[in-house]
PDB file of C-alpha atoms in Angstrom:
ATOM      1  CA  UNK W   1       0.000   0.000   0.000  1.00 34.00           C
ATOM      2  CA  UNK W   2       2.820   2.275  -0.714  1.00 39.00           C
ATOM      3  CA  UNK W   3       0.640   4.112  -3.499  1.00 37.00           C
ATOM      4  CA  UNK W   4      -1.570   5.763  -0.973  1.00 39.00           C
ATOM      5  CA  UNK W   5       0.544   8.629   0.255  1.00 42.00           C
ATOM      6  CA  UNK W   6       2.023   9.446  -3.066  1.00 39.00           C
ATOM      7  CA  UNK W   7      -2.112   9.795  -4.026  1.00 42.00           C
ATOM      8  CA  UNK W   8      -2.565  11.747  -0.696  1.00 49.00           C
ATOM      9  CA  UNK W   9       0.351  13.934  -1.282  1.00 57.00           C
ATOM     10  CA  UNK W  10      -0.486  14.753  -5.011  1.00 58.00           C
ATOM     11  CA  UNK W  11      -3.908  15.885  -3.865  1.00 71.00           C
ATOM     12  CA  UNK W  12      -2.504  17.527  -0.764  1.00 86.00           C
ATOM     13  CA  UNK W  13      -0.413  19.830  -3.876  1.00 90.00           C
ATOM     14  CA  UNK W  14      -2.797  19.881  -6.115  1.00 89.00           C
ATOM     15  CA  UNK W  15      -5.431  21.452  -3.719  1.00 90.00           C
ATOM     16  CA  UNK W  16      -3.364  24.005  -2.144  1.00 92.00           C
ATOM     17  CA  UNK W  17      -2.716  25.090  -5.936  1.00 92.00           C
ATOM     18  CA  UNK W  18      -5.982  25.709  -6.256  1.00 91.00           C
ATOM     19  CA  UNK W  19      -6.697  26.996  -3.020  1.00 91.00           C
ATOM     20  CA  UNK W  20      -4.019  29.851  -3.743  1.00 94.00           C
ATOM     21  CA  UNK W  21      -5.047  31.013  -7.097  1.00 94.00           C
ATOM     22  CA  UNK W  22      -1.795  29.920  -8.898  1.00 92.00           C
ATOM     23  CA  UNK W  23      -1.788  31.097 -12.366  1.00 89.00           C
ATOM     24  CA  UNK W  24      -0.549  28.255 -15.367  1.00 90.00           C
ATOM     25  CA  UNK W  25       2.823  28.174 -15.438  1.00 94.00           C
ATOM     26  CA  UNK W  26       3.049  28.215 -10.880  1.00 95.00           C
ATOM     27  CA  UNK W  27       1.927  25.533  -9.045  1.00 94.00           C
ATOM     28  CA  UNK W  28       2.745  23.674  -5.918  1.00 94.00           C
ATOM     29  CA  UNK W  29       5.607  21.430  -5.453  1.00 93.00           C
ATOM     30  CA  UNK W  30       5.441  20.017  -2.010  1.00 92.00           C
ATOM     31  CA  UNK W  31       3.483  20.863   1.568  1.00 92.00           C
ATOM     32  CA  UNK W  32       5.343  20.095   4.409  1.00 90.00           C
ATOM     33  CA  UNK W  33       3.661  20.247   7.535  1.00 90.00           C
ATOM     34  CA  UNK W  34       4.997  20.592  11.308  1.00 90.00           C
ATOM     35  CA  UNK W  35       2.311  18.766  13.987  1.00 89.00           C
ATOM     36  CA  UNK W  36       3.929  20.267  16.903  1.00 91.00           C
ATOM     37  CA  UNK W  37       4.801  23.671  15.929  1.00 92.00           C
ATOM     38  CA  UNK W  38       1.515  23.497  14.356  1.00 92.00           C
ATOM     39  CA  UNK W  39       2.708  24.986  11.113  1.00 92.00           C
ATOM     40  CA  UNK W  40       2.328  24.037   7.058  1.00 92.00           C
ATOM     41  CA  UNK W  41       5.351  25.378   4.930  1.00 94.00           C
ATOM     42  CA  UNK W  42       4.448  25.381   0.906  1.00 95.00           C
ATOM     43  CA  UNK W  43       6.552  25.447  -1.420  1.00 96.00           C
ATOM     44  CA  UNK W  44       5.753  27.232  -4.610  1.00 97.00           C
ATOM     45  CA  UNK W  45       7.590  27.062  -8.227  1.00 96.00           C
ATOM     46  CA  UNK W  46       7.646  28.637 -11.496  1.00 96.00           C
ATOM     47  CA  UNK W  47       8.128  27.235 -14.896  1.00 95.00           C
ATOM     48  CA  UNK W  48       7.267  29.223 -17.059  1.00 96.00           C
ATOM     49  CA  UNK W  49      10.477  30.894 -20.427  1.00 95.00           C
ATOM     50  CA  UNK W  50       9.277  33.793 -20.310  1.00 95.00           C
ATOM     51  CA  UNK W  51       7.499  36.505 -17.721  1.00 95.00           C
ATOM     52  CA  UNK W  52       5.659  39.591 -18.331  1.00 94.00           C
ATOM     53  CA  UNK W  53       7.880  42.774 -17.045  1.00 93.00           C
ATOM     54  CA  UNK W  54       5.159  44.675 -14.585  1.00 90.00           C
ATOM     55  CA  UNK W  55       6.484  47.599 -15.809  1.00 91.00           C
ATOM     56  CA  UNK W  56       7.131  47.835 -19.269  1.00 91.00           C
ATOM     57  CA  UNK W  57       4.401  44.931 -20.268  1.00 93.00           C
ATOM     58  CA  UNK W  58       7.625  43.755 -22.217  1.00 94.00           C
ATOM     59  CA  UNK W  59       7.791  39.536 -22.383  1.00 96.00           C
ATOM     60  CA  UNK W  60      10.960  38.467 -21.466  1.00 95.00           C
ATOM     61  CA  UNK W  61      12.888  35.101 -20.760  1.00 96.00           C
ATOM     62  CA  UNK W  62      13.748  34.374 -17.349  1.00 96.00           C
ATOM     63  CA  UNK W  63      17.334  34.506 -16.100  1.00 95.00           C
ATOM     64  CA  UNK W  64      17.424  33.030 -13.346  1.00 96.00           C
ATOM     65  CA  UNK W  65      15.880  32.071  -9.822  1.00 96.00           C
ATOM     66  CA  UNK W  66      16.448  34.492  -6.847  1.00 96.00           C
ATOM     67  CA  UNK W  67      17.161  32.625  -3.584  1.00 97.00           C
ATOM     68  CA  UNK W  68      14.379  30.944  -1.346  1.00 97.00           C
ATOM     69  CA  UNK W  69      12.530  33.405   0.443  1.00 97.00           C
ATOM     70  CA  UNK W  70       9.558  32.818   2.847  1.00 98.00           C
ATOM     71  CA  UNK W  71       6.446  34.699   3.052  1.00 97.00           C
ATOM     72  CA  UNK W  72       3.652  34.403   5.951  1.00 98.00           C
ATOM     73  CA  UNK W  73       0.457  33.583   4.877  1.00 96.00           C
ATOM     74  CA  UNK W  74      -3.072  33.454   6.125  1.00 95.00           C
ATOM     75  CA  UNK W  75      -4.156  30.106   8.382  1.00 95.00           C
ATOM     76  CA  UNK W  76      -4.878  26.908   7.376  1.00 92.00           C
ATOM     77  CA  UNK W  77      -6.954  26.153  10.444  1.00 92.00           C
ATOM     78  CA  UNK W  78      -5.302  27.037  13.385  1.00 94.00           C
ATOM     79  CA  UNK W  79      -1.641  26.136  11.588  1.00 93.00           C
ATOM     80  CA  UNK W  80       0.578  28.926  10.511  1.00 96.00           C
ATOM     81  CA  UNK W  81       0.904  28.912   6.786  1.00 96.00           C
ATOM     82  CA  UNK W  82       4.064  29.635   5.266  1.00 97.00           C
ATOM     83  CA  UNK W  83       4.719  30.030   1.224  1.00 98.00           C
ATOM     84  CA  UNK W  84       8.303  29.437  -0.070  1.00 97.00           C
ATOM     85  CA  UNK W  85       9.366  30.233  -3.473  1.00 98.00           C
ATOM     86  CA  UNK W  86      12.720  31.163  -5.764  1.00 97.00           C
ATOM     87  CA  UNK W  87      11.233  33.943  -7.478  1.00 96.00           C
ATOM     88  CA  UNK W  88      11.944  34.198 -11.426  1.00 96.00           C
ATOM     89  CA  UNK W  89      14.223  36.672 -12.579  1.00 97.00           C
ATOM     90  CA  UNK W  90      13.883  38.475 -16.009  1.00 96.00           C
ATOM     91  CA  UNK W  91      15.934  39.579 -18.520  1.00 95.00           C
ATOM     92  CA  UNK W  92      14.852  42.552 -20.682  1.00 93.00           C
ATOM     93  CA  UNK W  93      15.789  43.517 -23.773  1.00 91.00           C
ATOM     94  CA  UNK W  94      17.975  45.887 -22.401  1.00 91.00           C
ATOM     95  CA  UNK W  95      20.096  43.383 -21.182  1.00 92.00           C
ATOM     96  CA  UNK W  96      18.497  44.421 -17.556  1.00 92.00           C
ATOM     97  CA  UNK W  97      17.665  41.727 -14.880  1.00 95.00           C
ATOM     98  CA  UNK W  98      14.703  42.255 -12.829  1.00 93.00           C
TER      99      UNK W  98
END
């Protein structure tokens, strides 16, 4: 019966995807959660070539990843949430990275 947690854990992600709104292209890679601390850490990713720049409206390729960073989010219940993610970085066609 080692099937059933892979199942559990693919819906775990796949729900928490939807749950948050991620747009195609982001979507959830793994939910860890801590019983005792009472806190659920999710960790986000992007795959997407190419990004929109927010301020030119420009479509660029992506660079690069920036490190992990961690962002608070609302409760799950009464566990902290926490979303993780390497944010994309851009390259414009400038030669600029965002």
């Amino acid at each position: 019966m080692e099937f059933l947690p892979l199942v559990k854990n693919m819906f775990t992600e796949g729900l928490f995807t939807k749950l948050l709104q991620l747009e195609d292209g982001w979507f959830v890679e793994s939910v860890e959660t801590d019983f005792k601390q009472e806190e659920i850490y999710i960790q986000i990713e992007c795959v997407l070539d190419e990004l929109e720049d927010a301020e030119t409206g420009e479509l660029c390729r992506v660079y690069d990843h920036a490190p992990s960073r961690e962002w608070r989010h609302l409760d799950t219940m009464q566990y902290k949430t926490f979303l993780r993610c390497k944010l994309p970085r851009i390259t414009t066609s400038s030669g600029k990275v965002k």
